[in-house]
Amino acid sequence: MKGLYTVLLLVCSNIFMTFAWYGHLKLQEMKVINNWPLIGGMAFFEYSLQIPGNRIGFQGNGGPFTLVQLKVIQEVITLIIFAIFTMIFFQGETLKWNHLAAGVCLVMAVYFVFMK
């Protein structure tokens, strides 16, 4: 269950991160905001989920993942959430064949990092 909790916390953390990092671009484009330096406090929620997720999942704390595995999981989640976010909110942006090829490389990275 610790592995599942870790992944769920990291997914939720990445949703906050993506909205904080890229959501303001869409809000500016829609003229909802104008030159806001930050979307108030989103990083707090991101870290409130990411830190416990990494602690629960880390082998040194009784979790199932090594440090390298946690990092690769985090990067894959980040790119999946970003791709979904981009397709929903930035419909002018298109995913191309090279993006798919990069995704395949990430799947291979997950395979290799978990290989015994």
PDB file of C-alpha atoms in Angstrom:
ATOM      1  CA  MET A   1       0.000   0.000   0.000  1.00  0.00           C
ATOM      2  CA  LYS A   2       2.917   2.365   0.629  1.00  0.00           C
ATOM      3  CA  GLY A   3       3.781   2.300  -3.069  1.00  0.00           C
ATOM      4  CA  LEU A   4       0.209   3.192  -4.021  1.00  0.00           C
ATOM      5  CA  TYR A   5       0.059   5.998  -1.434  1.00  0.00           C
ATOM      6  CA  THR A   6       3.361   7.329  -2.727  1.00  0.00           C
ATOM      7  CA  VAL A   7       2.192   7.432  -6.340  1.00  0.00           C
ATOM      8  CA  LEU A   8      -1.170   9.008  -5.416  1.00  0.00           C
ATOM      9  CA  LEU A   9       0.512  11.721  -3.335  1.00  0.00           C
ATOM     10  CA  LEU A  10       2.998  12.436  -6.119  1.00  0.00           C
ATOM     11  CA  VAL A  11       0.205  12.656  -8.722  1.00  0.00           C
ATOM     12  CA  CYS A  12      -1.746  15.128  -6.565  1.00  0.00           C
ATOM     13  CA  SER A  13       1.431  17.095  -5.880  1.00  0.00           C
ATOM     14  CA  ASN A  14       2.134  17.314  -9.605  1.00  0.00           C
ATOM     15  CA  ILE A  15      -1.359  18.549 -10.360  1.00  0.00           C
ATOM     16  CA  PHE A  16      -0.768  21.488  -7.992  1.00  0.00           C
ATOM     17  CA  MET A  17       2.715  22.022  -9.422  1.00  0.00           C
ATOM     18  CA  THR A  18       1.490  22.071 -13.016  1.00  0.00           C
ATOM     19  CA  PHE A  19      -1.266  24.562 -12.248  1.00  0.00           C
ATOM     20  CA  ALA A  20       1.193  26.748 -10.336  1.00  0.00           C
ATOM     21  CA  TRP A  21       3.872  26.640 -13.037  1.00  0.00           C
ATOM     22  CA  TYR A  22       1.736  26.719 -16.183  1.00  0.00           C
ATOM     23  CA  GLY A  23      -1.824  27.551 -15.160  1.00  0.00           C
ATOM     24  CA  HIS A  24      -1.019  31.222 -14.790  1.00  0.00           C
ATOM     25  CA  LEU A  25      -0.050  31.304 -18.478  1.00  0.00           C
ATOM     26  CA  LYS A  26      -3.540  30.184 -19.468  1.00  0.00           C
ATOM     27  CA  LEU A  27      -5.161  32.588 -16.980  1.00  0.00           C
ATOM     28  CA  GLN A  28      -3.156  35.458 -18.488  1.00  0.00           C
ATOM     29  CA  GLU A  29      -4.120  34.379 -21.984  1.00  0.00           C
ATOM     30  CA  MET A  30      -7.791  34.375 -20.937  1.00  0.00           C
ATOM     31  CA  LYS A  31      -7.352  37.839 -19.368  1.00  0.00           C
ATOM     32  CA  VAL A  32      -8.436  36.469 -15.976  1.00  0.00           C
ATOM     33  CA  ILE A  33      -5.230  37.701 -14.354  1.00  0.00           C
ATOM     34  CA  ASN A  34      -2.705  40.296 -15.388  1.00  0.00           C
ATOM     35  CA  ASN A  35       0.946  40.057 -14.339  1.00  0.00           C
ATOM     36  CA  TRP A  36       0.414  38.099 -11.125  1.00  0.00           C
ATOM     37  CA  PRO A  37       3.856  37.086  -9.886  1.00  0.00           C
ATOM     38  CA  LEU A  38       2.560  33.956  -8.143  1.00  0.00           C
ATOM     39  CA  ILE A  39      -0.597  31.967  -7.830  1.00  0.00           C
ATOM     40  CA  GLY A  40      -0.837  32.324  -4.072  1.00  0.00           C
ATOM     41  CA  GLY A  41       0.405  29.433  -2.052  1.00  0.00           C
ATOM     42  CA  MET A  42       0.153  26.641  -4.631  1.00  0.00           C
ATOM     43  CA  ALA A  43       3.704  25.534  -3.823  1.00  0.00           C
ATOM     44  CA  PHE A  44       2.621  24.966  -0.223  1.00  0.00           C
ATOM     45  CA  PHE A  45       0.073  22.367  -1.366  1.00  0.00           C
ATOM     46  CA  GLU A  46       2.534  20.826  -3.793  1.00  0.00           C
ATOM     47  CA  TYR A  47       5.160  20.306  -1.096  1.00  0.00           C
ATOM     48  CA  SER A  48       2.566  19.264   1.471  1.00  0.00           C
ATOM     49  CA  LEU A  49       1.877  16.261  -0.737  1.00  0.00           C
ATOM     50  CA  GLN A  50       5.263  15.660  -2.354  1.00  0.00           C
ATOM     51  CA  ILE A  51       7.337  15.442   0.817  1.00  0.00           C
ATOM     52  CA  PRO A  52       5.122  12.875   2.579  1.00  0.00           C
ATOM     53  CA  GLY A  53       4.849  10.934  -0.687  1.00  0.00           C
ATOM     54  CA  ASN A  54       8.616  10.675  -0.969  1.00  0.00           C
ATOM     55  CA  ARG A  55       9.011   9.826   2.726  1.00  0.00           C
ATOM     56  CA  ILE A  56       6.382   7.076   2.593  1.00  0.00           C
ATOM     57  CA  GLY A  57       7.840   5.581  -0.579  1.00  0.00           C
ATOM     58  CA  PHE A  58      11.548   5.724   0.321  1.00  0.00           C
ATOM     59  CA  GLN A  59      13.166   2.399   1.273  1.00  0.00           C
ATOM     60  CA  GLY A  60      15.095   4.088   4.061  1.00  0.00           C
ATOM     61  CA  ASN A  61      11.743   4.793   5.734  1.00  0.00           C
ATOM     62  CA  GLY A  62      10.267   1.357   5.096  1.00  0.00           C
ATOM     63  CA  GLY A  63       8.848   2.123   1.658  1.00  0.00           C
ATOM     64  CA  PRO A  64       9.223   0.065  -1.500  1.00  0.00           C
ATOM     65  CA  PHE A  65      11.304   2.455  -3.651  1.00  0.00           C
ATOM     66  CA  THR A  66      14.957   3.419  -3.878  1.00  0.00           C
ATOM     67  CA  LEU A  67      15.860   7.081  -4.242  1.00  0.00           C
ATOM     68  CA  VAL A  68      16.513   6.652  -7.974  1.00  0.00           C
ATOM     69  CA  GLN A  69      13.192   4.863  -8.465  1.00  0.00           C
ATOM     70  CA  LEU A  70      11.357   7.671  -6.653  1.00  0.00           C
ATOM     71  CA  LYS A  71      12.975  10.247  -8.927  1.00  0.00           C
ATOM     72  CA  VAL A  72      12.100   8.373 -12.120  1.00  0.00           C
ATOM     73  CA  ILE A  73       8.506   7.870 -10.899  1.00  0.00           C
ATOM     74  CA  GLN A  74       8.301  11.597 -10.140  1.00  0.00           C
ATOM     75  CA  GLU A  75       9.546  12.592 -13.596  1.00  0.00           C
ATOM     76  CA  VAL A  76       7.188  10.236 -15.411  1.00  0.00           C
ATOM     77  CA  ILE A  77       4.221  11.506 -13.368  1.00  0.00           C
ATOM     78  CA  THR A  78       5.269  15.099 -14.053  1.00  0.00           C
ATOM     79  CA  LEU A  79       5.345  14.578 -17.811  1.00  0.00           C
ATOM     80  CA  ILE A  80       2.059  12.642 -17.888  1.00  0.00           C
ATOM     81  CA  ILE A  81       0.266  15.344 -15.876  1.00  0.00           C
ATOM     82  CA  PHE A  82       1.850  18.030 -18.057  1.00  0.00           C
ATOM     83  CA  ALA A  83       0.763  16.274 -21.278  1.00  0.00           C
ATOM     84  CA  ILE A  84      -2.822  15.956 -20.022  1.00  0.00           C
ATOM     85  CA  PHE A  85      -2.837  19.572 -18.820  1.00  0.00           C
ATOM     86  CA  THR A  86      -1.501  20.777 -22.165  1.00  0.00           C
ATOM     87  CA  MET A  87      -4.085  18.856 -24.171  1.00  0.00           C
ATOM     88  CA  ILE A  88      -6.946  20.192 -22.036  1.00  0.00           C
ATOM     89  CA  PHE A  89      -5.950  23.810 -21.440  1.00  0.00           C
ATOM     90  CA  PHE A  90      -3.602  24.678 -24.316  1.00  0.00           C
ATOM     91  CA  GLN A  91      -5.416  23.268 -27.301  1.00  0.00           C
ATOM     92  CA  GLY A  92      -3.224  25.227 -29.702  1.00  0.00           C
ATOM     93  CA  GLU A  93      -0.262  23.124 -28.583  1.00  0.00           C
ATOM     94  CA  THR A  94       0.033  19.757 -30.267  1.00  0.00           C
ATOM     95  CA  LEU A  95       1.842  16.639 -29.219  1.00  0.00           C
ATOM     96  CA  LYS A  96       4.036  15.347 -32.031  1.00  0.00           C
ATOM     97  CA  TRP A  97       5.761  12.082 -32.862  1.00  0.00           C
ATOM     98  CA  ASN A  98       8.928  13.106 -31.042  1.00  0.00           C
ATOM     99  CA  HIS A  99       6.906  13.681 -27.868  1.00  0.00           C
ATOM    100  CA  LEU A 100       5.543  10.150 -28.197  1.00  0.00           C
ATOM    101  CA  ALA A 101       9.090   8.862 -28.763  1.00  0.00           C
ATOM    102  CA  ALA A 102      10.209  10.657 -25.589  1.00  0.00           C
ATOM    103  CA  GLY A 103       7.312   9.017 -23.719  1.00  0.00           C
ATOM    104  CA  VAL A 104       8.460   5.606 -24.928  1.00  0.00           C
ATOM    105  CA  CYS A 105      11.961   6.427 -23.664  1.00  0.00           C
ATOM    106  CA  LEU A 106      10.470   7.295 -20.276  1.00  0.00           C
ATOM    107  CA  VAL A 107       8.644   3.973 -20.140  1.00  0.00           C
ATOM    108  CA  MET A 108      11.952   2.303 -20.946  1.00  0.00           C
ATOM    109  CA  ALA A 109      13.608   4.328 -18.167  1.00  0.00           C
ATOM    110  CA  VAL A 110      11.013   3.038 -15.702  1.00  0.00           C
ATOM    111  CA  TYR A 111      11.628  -0.507 -16.909  1.00  0.00           C
ATOM    112  CA  PHE A 112      15.396  -0.183 -16.521  1.00  0.00           C
ATOM    113  CA  VAL A 113      15.292   1.516 -13.138  1.00  0.00           C
ATOM    114  CA  PHE A 114      13.069  -1.250 -11.715  1.00  0.00           C
ATOM    115  CA  MET A 115      14.991  -4.064 -13.417  1.00  0.00           C
ATOM    116  CA  LYS A 116      16.741  -6.394 -10.978  1.00  0.00           C
TER     117      LYS A 116
END
